[in-house]
mmCIF file of C-alpha atoms in Angstrom:
data_model
loop_
_atom_site.group_PDB
_atom_site.id
_atom_site.type_symbol
_atom_site.label_atom_id
_atom_site.label_comp_id
_atom_site.label_asym_id
_atom_site.label_seq_id
_atom_site.Cartn_x
_atom_site.Cartn_y
_atom_site.Cartn_z
ATOM 1 C CA MET A 233 235.520 234.726 95.420
ATOM 2 C CA ARG A 234 231.976 235.192 96.692
ATOM 3 C CA GLU A 235 229.356 235.541 93.958
ATOM 4 C CA GLN A 236 227.157 238.596 94.404
ATOM 5 C CA GLN A 237 224.394 240.055 92.295
ATOM 6 C CA ARG A 238 225.794 241.035 88.893
ATOM 7 C CA ARG A 239 226.382 244.568 87.712
ATOM 8 C CA VAL A 240 227.328 245.621 84.194
ATOM 9 C CA ARG A 241 228.511 249.182 83.790
ATOM 10 C CA ALA A 242 227.216 250.682 80.544
ATOM 11 C CA TYR A 243 229.402 253.479 79.141
ATOM 12 C CA ALA A 244 228.221 255.876 76.431
ATOM 13 C CA HIS A 245 231.392 256.190 74.325
ATOM 14 C CA ARG A 246 231.780 259.839 73.266
ATOM 15 C CA GLY A 247 228.130 260.169 74.295
ATOM 16 C CA GLY A 248 227.009 257.401 71.920
ATOM 17 C CA ALA A 249 228.707 258.505 68.720
ATOM 18 C CA LEU A 250 226.927 256.077 66.352
ATOM 19 C CA HIS A 251 223.404 256.257 67.731
ATOM 20 C CA PRO A 252 221.149 256.923 64.692
ATOM 21 C CA ASP A 253 220.067 260.253 66.179
ATOM 22 C CA LEU A 254 223.624 261.395 66.928
ATOM 23 C CA VAL A 255 225.714 260.686 63.832
ATOM 24 C CA GLY A 256 228.272 263.469 63.469
ATOM 25 C CA MET A 257 227.681 264.718 67.038
ATOM 26 C CA GLU A 258 230.302 262.840 69.064
ATOM 27 C CA ASN A 259 231.474 264.429 72.323
ATOM 28 C CA THR A 260 228.839 267.178 72.205
ATOM 29 C CA MET A 261 226.690 268.371 75.079
ATOM 30 C CA GLU A 262 223.699 267.144 73.089
ATOM 31 C CA ALA A 263 225.150 263.628 72.757
ATOM 32 C CA PHE A 264 225.808 263.378 76.491
ATOM 33 C CA ARG A 265 222.307 264.681 77.299
ATOM 34 C CA HIS A 266 220.895 262.044 74.949
ATOM 35 C CA ALA A 267 222.796 259.266 76.736
ATOM 36 C CA VAL A 268 221.694 260.457 80.172
ATOM 37 C CA ALA A 269 218.089 260.627 78.941
ATOM 38 C CA LEU A 270 218.415 256.961 77.916
ATOM 39 C CA GLY A 271 219.433 256.171 81.491
ATOM 40 C CA TYR A 272 223.224 256.027 81.178
ATOM 41 C CA THR A 273 225.074 256.917 84.364
ATOM 42 C CA HIS A 274 228.570 256.428 82.884
ATOM 43 C CA LEU A 275 229.854 258.633 80.068
ATOM 44 C CA GLU A 276 233.158 258.251 78.208
ATOM 45 C CA THR A 277 235.057 261.163 76.721
ATOM 46 C CA ASP A 278 238.542 262.397 75.798
ATOM 47 C CA VAL A 279 240.391 265.548 76.796
ATOM 48 C CA HIS A 280 242.773 268.028 75.184
ATOM 49 C CA VAL A 281 243.997 271.412 76.454
ATOM 50 C CA THR A 282 243.908 274.717 74.595
ATOM 51 C CA ARG A 283 246.911 277.021 74.424
ATOM 52 C CA ASP A 284 245.464 279.061 77.298
ATOM 53 C CA GLY A 285 244.787 276.043 79.514
ATOM 54 C CA VAL A 286 241.105 275.210 78.993
ATOM 55 C CA LEU A 287 240.302 271.491 79.174
ATOM 56 C CA LEU A 288 238.046 270.365 76.313
ATOM 57 C CA ALA A 289 236.030 267.189 75.761
ATOM 58 C CA PHE A 290 237.332 266.269 72.301
ATOM 59 C CA HIS A 291 238.919 263.180 70.783
ATOM 60 C CA ASP A 292 241.332 264.381 68.107
ATOM 61 C CA ALA A 293 244.369 266.615 68.496
ATOM 62 C CA ALA A 294 243.031 268.724 65.611
ATOM 63 C CA LEU A 295 239.540 270.114 65.066
ATOM 64 C CA ASP A 296 239.464 269.260 61.355
ATOM 65 C CA ARG A 297 237.684 265.860 61.281
ATOM 66 C CA VAL A 298 234.439 266.746 63.033
ATOM 67 C CA THR A 299 234.224 270.554 63.027
ATOM 68 C CA ASP A 300 234.126 273.368 60.484
ATOM 69 C CA VAL A 301 237.397 274.837 61.812
ATOM 70 C CA SER A 302 240.948 273.637 61.154
ATOM 71 C CA GLY A 303 243.851 273.630 63.574
ATOM 72 C CA LEU A 304 245.527 271.909 66.497
ATOM 73 C CA ILE A 305 243.775 272.463 69.825
ATOM 74 C CA ALA A 306 247.104 272.880 71.634
ATOM 75 C CA GLU A 307 247.953 275.829 69.363
ATOM 76 C CA MET A 308 244.589 277.586 69.696
ATOM 77 C CA THR A 309 243.022 279.720 72.404
ATOM 78 C CA TYR A 310 239.677 278.739 73.868
ATOM 79 C CA ALA A 311 238.110 281.765 72.140
ATOM 80 C CA GLN A 312 239.264 280.385 68.791
ATOM 81 C CA VAL A 313 237.900 276.923 69.563
ATOM 82 C CA GLN A 314 234.548 278.416 70.548
ATOM 83 C CA ALA A 315 234.007 279.382 66.920
ATOM 84 C CA ALA A 316 234.115 275.718 65.848
ATOM 85 C CA ARG A 317 230.893 273.787 65.257
ATOM 86 C CA ILE A 318 230.489 270.011 65.365
ATOM 87 C CA GLY A 319 227.966 268.867 62.783
ATOM 88 C CA GLY A 320 227.448 272.477 61.786
ATOM 89 C CA GLU A 321 225.750 273.611 65.002
ATOM 90 C CA HIS A 322 227.197 272.135 68.208
ATOM 91 C CA GLY A 323 230.020 273.728 70.179
ATOM 92 C CA VAL A 324 232.984 271.895 71.705
ATOM 93 C CA PRO A 325 232.184 271.464 75.427
ATOM 94 C CA THR A 326 234.648 272.050 78.220
ATOM 95 C CA MET A 327 235.004 269.472 80.974
ATOM 96 C CA ALA A 328 233.963 272.127 83.486
ATOM 97 C CA GLU A 329 230.688 272.517 81.586
ATOM 98 C CA LEU A 330 230.131 268.749 81.537
ATOM 99 C CA PHE A 331 230.778 268.398 85.271
ATOM 100 C CA ALA A 332 228.286 271.212 85.938
ATOM 101 C CA ALA A 333 225.654 269.769 83.592
ATOM 102 C CA PHE A 334 225.892 266.174 84.863
ATOM 103 C CA PRO A 335 226.914 266.278 88.540
ATOM 104 C CA GLU A 336 225.685 262.747 89.298
ATOM 105 C CA VAL A 337 227.278 261.036 86.297
ATOM 106 C CA THR A 338 230.554 259.106 86.377
ATOM 107 C CA PHE A 339 232.922 260.163 83.600
ATOM 108 C CA ASN A 340 235.525 257.917 82.052
ATOM 109 C CA ILE A 341 238.202 260.323 80.794
ATOM 110 C CA ASP A 342 240.996 259.512 78.341
ATOM 111 C CA LEU A 343 244.029 261.807 78.583
ATOM 112 C CA LYS A 344 244.816 262.559 74.936
ATOM 113 C CA SER A 345 247.612 265.105 75.388
ATOM 114 C CA ASP A 346 250.515 265.661 77.760
ATOM 115 C CA GLY A 347 249.077 268.870 79.185
ATOM 116 C CA ALA A 348 245.765 267.197 79.976
ATOM 117 C CA ALA A 349 247.056 265.395 83.086
ATOM 118 C CA ALA A 350 247.788 268.554 85.069
ATOM 119 C CA ALA A 351 244.758 270.425 83.728
ATOM 120 C CA LEU A 352 242.391 267.605 84.682
ATOM 121 C CA ALA A 353 243.938 267.127 88.124
ATOM 122 C CA GLU A 354 243.488 270.836 88.829
ATOM 123 C CA LEU A 355 239.894 270.890 87.556
ATOM 124 C CA LEU A 356 238.888 267.833 89.583
ATOM 125 C CA ALA A 357 240.274 269.361 92.765
ATOM 126 C CA ALA A 358 238.543 272.679 92.078
ATOM 127 C CA THR A 359 235.139 271.145 91.299
ATOM 128 C CA GLY A 360 235.110 268.348 93.858
ATOM 129 C CA HIS A 361 234.720 265.696 91.157
ATOM 130 C CA GLU A 362 237.667 263.516 92.158
ATOM 131 C CA ASP A 363 235.320 260.681 93.171
ATOM 132 C CA LYS A 364 233.156 260.941 90.028
ATOM 133 C CA VAL A 365 235.693 259.937 87.376
ATOM 134 C CA ILE A 366 237.965 257.151 86.264
ATOM 135 C CA VAL A 367 240.941 258.296 84.216
ATOM 136 C CA GLY A 368 243.014 256.401 81.668
ATOM 137 C CA SER A 369 245.492 256.918 78.858
ATOM 138 C CA PHE A 370 247.351 255.014 76.175
ATOM 139 C CA SER A 371 250.413 256.888 77.428
ATOM 140 C CA GLY A 372 252.057 255.367 80.480
ATOM 141 C CA ARG A 373 253.856 258.665 81.048
ATOM 142 C CA ARG A 374 250.619 260.677 81.186
ATOM 143 C CA ILE A 375 248.835 258.349 83.575
ATOM 144 C CA LYS A 376 251.919 258.179 85.800
ATOM 145 C CA GLU A 377 251.971 261.985 85.973
ATOM 146 C CA PHE A 378 248.233 262.126 86.702
ATOM 147 C CA ARG A 379 248.591 259.592 89.523
ATOM 148 C CA ARG A 380 251.471 261.593 90.971
ATOM 149 C CA LEU A 381 249.459 264.811 90.913
ATOM 150 C CA THR A 382 246.321 263.307 92.444
ATOM 151 C CA GLU A 383 248.156 261.156 95.021
ATOM 152 C CA GLY A 384 245.781 258.206 94.754
ATOM 153 C CA ARG A 385 242.600 260.246 95.255
ATOM 154 C CA VAL A 386 241.279 259.547 91.748
ATOM 155 C CA ARG A 387 240.524 256.169 90.218
ATOM 156 C CA THR A 388 242.622 255.247 87.187
ATOM 157 C CA SER A 389 242.673 252.420 84.681
ATOM 158 C CA ALA A 390 245.668 250.250 83.858
ATOM 159 C CA ASN A 391 248.299 251.654 81.535
ATOM 160 C CA PRO A 392 249.571 249.540 78.603
ATOM 161 C CA ARG A 393 252.413 247.982 80.626
ATOM 162 C CA GLU A 394 250.047 247.033 83.446
ATOM 163 C CA VAL A 395 247.597 245.501 80.973
ATOM 164 C CA LEU A 396 250.382 243.501 79.330
ATOM 165 C CA ALA A 397 251.378 242.018 82.684
ATOM 166 C CA TYR A 398 247.882 240.604 83.166
ATOM 167 C CA VAL A 399 247.647 239.421 79.548
ATOM 168 C CA LEU A 400 250.915 237.464 79.691
ATOM 169 C CA ALA A 401 251.250 236.329 83.309
ATOM 170 C CA PRO A 402 250.065 232.764 84.038
ATOM 171 C CA THR A 403 248.739 233.626 87.517
ATOM 172 C CA THR A 404 247.246 236.561 89.390
ATOM 173 C CA GLY A 405 250.128 236.675 91.851
ATOM 174 C CA ILE A 406 252.733 236.992 89.107
ATOM 175 C CA ALA A 407 250.614 239.588 87.294
ATOM 176 C CA ARG A 408 250.298 241.691 90.443
ATOM 177 C CA ARG A 409 254.027 241.580 91.063
ATOM 178 C CA LEU A 410 254.766 242.627 87.487
ATOM 179 C CA ALA A 411 252.135 245.361 87.265
ATOM 180 C CA GLY A 412 251.904 246.748 90.770
ATOM 181 C CA GLY A 413 248.547 247.828 92.167
ATOM 182 C CA GLU A 414 248.107 251.540 91.500
ATOM 183 C CA PHE A 415 245.143 251.152 89.149
ATOM 184 C CA ASP A 416 241.470 250.382 89.767
ATOM 185 C CA ALA A 417 240.217 248.800 86.533
ATOM 186 C CA PHE A 418 241.183 247.471 83.132
ATOM 187 C CA GLN A 419 239.711 249.424 80.225
ATOM 188 C CA ILE A 420 240.758 247.486 77.184
ATOM 189 C CA PRO A 421 239.792 246.485 73.643
ATOM 190 C CA HIS A 422 238.380 243.016 73.025
ATOM 191 C CA HIS A 423 241.189 242.389 70.538
ATOM 192 C CA GLN A 424 244.349 244.324 69.710
ATOM 193 C CA ARG A 425 245.669 244.268 66.153
ATOM 194 C CA LEU A 426 249.408 243.610 66.019
ATOM 195 C CA LEU A 427 250.445 243.387 62.366
ATOM 196 C CA GLY A 428 248.188 243.179 59.331
ATOM 197 C CA PRO A 429 245.403 240.673 60.079
ATOM 198 C CA LEU A 430 247.195 239.361 63.181
ATOM 199 C CA ALA A 431 245.433 240.269 66.437
ATOM 200 C CA VAL A 432 245.624 239.143 70.050
ATOM 201 C CA ARG A 433 242.625 238.708 72.343
ATOM 202 C CA VAL A 434 243.093 241.133 75.222
ATOM 203 C CA ALA A 435 239.794 240.621 77.069
ATOM 204 C CA SER A 436 240.295 236.877 77.497
ATOM 205 C CA ARG A 437 238.721 234.687 80.161
ATOM 206 C CA GLY A 438 242.144 234.389 81.761
ATOM 207 C CA LEU A 439 242.654 238.135 82.028
ATOM 208 C CA VAL A 440 239.151 238.634 83.444
ATOM 209 C CA ARG A 441 239.754 235.893 86.003
ATOM 210 C CA ARG A 442 243.134 237.316 87.028
ATOM 211 C CA ALA A 443 241.705 240.838 87.233
ATOM 212 C CA HIS A 444 238.827 239.747 89.448
ATOM 213 C CA LYS A 445 241.145 237.849 91.779
ATOM 214 C CA ALA A 446 243.115 241.085 92.149
ATOM 215 C CA GLY A 447 239.924 243.053 92.876
ATOM 216 C CA LYS A 448 239.974 244.927 89.545
ATOM 217 C CA GLU A 449 237.044 245.416 87.187
ATOM 218 C CA VAL A 450 237.292 244.845 83.422
ATOM 219 C CA HIS A 451 235.619 247.288 81.004
ATOM 220 C CA VAL A 452 235.837 246.596 77.252
ATOM 221 C CA TRP A 453 235.605 249.032 74.341
ATOM 222 C CA THR A 454 234.130 249.822 71.837
ATOM 223 C CA ILE A 455 231.386 247.185 71.563
ATOM 224 C CA ASP A 456 228.430 247.824 69.233
ATOM 225 C CA ASP A 457 227.482 244.291 68.114
ATOM 226 C CA PRO A 458 225.053 242.267 70.301
ATOM 227 C CA ALA A 459 226.847 239.003 69.494
ATOM 228 C CA GLU A 460 230.121 240.443 70.783
ATOM 229 C CA MET A 461 228.327 241.876 73.816
ATOM 230 C CA LYS A 462 227.027 238.381 74.571
ATOM 231 C CA ARG A 463 230.479 236.792 74.327
ATOM 232 C CA LEU A 464 231.963 239.353 76.687
ATOM 233 C CA ILE A 465 229.143 239.168 79.227
ATOM 234 C CA GLU A 466 229.542 235.382 79.262
ATOM 235 C CA ARG A 467 233.228 236.039 79.975
ATOM 236 C CA ASP A 468 232.142 237.988 83.101
ATOM 237 C CA VAL A 469 233.395 241.435 82.099
ATOM 238 C CA ASP A 470 232.146 244.227 84.343
ATOM 239 C CA GLY A 471 231.521 246.993 81.831
ATOM 240 C CA LEU A 472 230.978 247.675 78.138
ATOM 241 C CA MET A 473 231.646 250.902 76.255
ATOM 242 C CA THR A 474 229.555 251.491 73.166
ATOM 243 C CA ASP A 475 228.879 253.970 70.385
ATOM 244 C CA ARG A 476 225.420 252.357 69.971
ATOM 245 C CA THR A 477 223.811 253.323 73.244
ATOM 246 C CA ASP A 478 220.435 252.106 72.002
ATOM 247 C CA VAL A 479 221.771 248.626 71.186
ATOM 248 C CA LEU A 480 223.643 248.134 74.465
ATOM 249 C CA LYS A 481 220.706 249.309 76.572
ATOM 250 C CA ALA A 482 218.325 246.919 74.789
ATOM 251 C CA PHE A 483 220.816 244.061 75.158
ATOM 252 C CA LEU A 484 221.275 244.596 78.898
ATOM 253 C CA GLU A 485 217.575 245.182 79.554
ATOM 254 C CA GLU A 486 216.696 241.916 77.825
ATOM 255 C CA ARG A 487 219.001 240.063 80.237
ATOM 256 C CA GLY A 488 218.042 241.966 83.372
ATOM 257 C CA LEU A 489 221.501 243.558 83.584
ATOM 258 C CA TRP A 490 220.593 247.203 82.937
ATOM 259 C CA GLU A 491 219.763 248.226 86.498
ATOM 260 C CA ALA A 492 222.778 249.191 88.606
ATOM 261 C CA VAL A 493 223.246 246.602 91.354
ATOM 262 C CA PRO A 494 226.250 245.729 93.546
ATOM 263 C CA SER A 495 229.369 244.354 91.878
ATOM 264 C CA ARG A 496 230.405 240.779 92.543
ATOM 265 C CA VAL A 497 234.148 241.484 92.612
ATOM 266 C CA ASP A 498 235.743 241.074 96.038
ATOM 267 C CA PRO A 499 239.207 242.502 96.703
ATOM 268 C CA VAL A 500 241.777 239.807 97.413
ATOM 269 C CA ASP A 501 244.064 239.796 100.416
ATOM 270 C CA GLU A 502 247.396 241.167 99.209
ATOM 271 C CA ALA A 503 249.125 238.349 101.088
ATOM 272 C CA GLU A 504 247.676 235.785 98.676
ATOM 273 C CA SER A 505 250.428 234.359 96.480
ATOM 274 C CA ASP A 506 251.133 231.740 93.846
ATOM 275 C CA GLU A 507 253.022 229.709 96.409
ATOM 276 C CA ASN A 508 249.742 229.166 98.275
ATOM 277 C CA GLY A 509 248.474 226.800 95.638
ATOM 278 C CA GLU A 510 247.439 229.163 92.844
ATOM 279 C CA GLU A 511 247.308 227.343 89.532
ATOM 280 C CA PRO A 512 248.157 228.907 86.165
ATOM 281 C CA GLU A 513 245.052 230.501 84.612
ATOM 282 C CA LYS A 514 243.981 230.084 81.012
#
């Protein structure tokens, strides 16, 4: 694989939910404006759909945790949700509003409900934003439905089964055969807790190496500690998602990685196989 100038994609997770100036303001228009003002060109958010079909940028299924209104979004009309205030003063933004406010930004969107796949596909087609997002989900069913609806026009991240193939497979060729190639990137945690204190490293050197050989980027969430950022950058990950937008920006600036420059991942010829001398990867 040819080495090119490095790029690290910096994602403002929920707009930078733990920035000292934004505590209690996750997924608000104000949080996203704050991140863009810092220089972020990639914003992460989550989507749910109201009873009358409006797509909202909101993490939880219910409004209770971060707003002054109680209730499940799926059971409420948009008019009812409009009464809710995050942190006492900020409304819940719609994805249509975010696309209009930040036309040049790339959004990473997590499908949090079953109805979100169709609603997002329709909105992207209507607004012309199909090339300005990357879409993922913890639900393999939701991401499969979204891919079906968008017919490959929209970038998606690996679903849990596809991630598992690259975690467990000893070589890129085997991983590709197990996972298929419908996705564009891995968006994964550094570690995944299994049972009690037991956890498995997901963003390992082996996975990153296999992903890059397959022409896929690796983005890791949610990273707020500079020491962990350093370990992952040394592992050659392509992107970091953070709640501490101030910390990640300072970390990347210090290393000359903040400016957007071309990626060094080259797609691999699909004909490449394990039988052509590929060794197991650690």
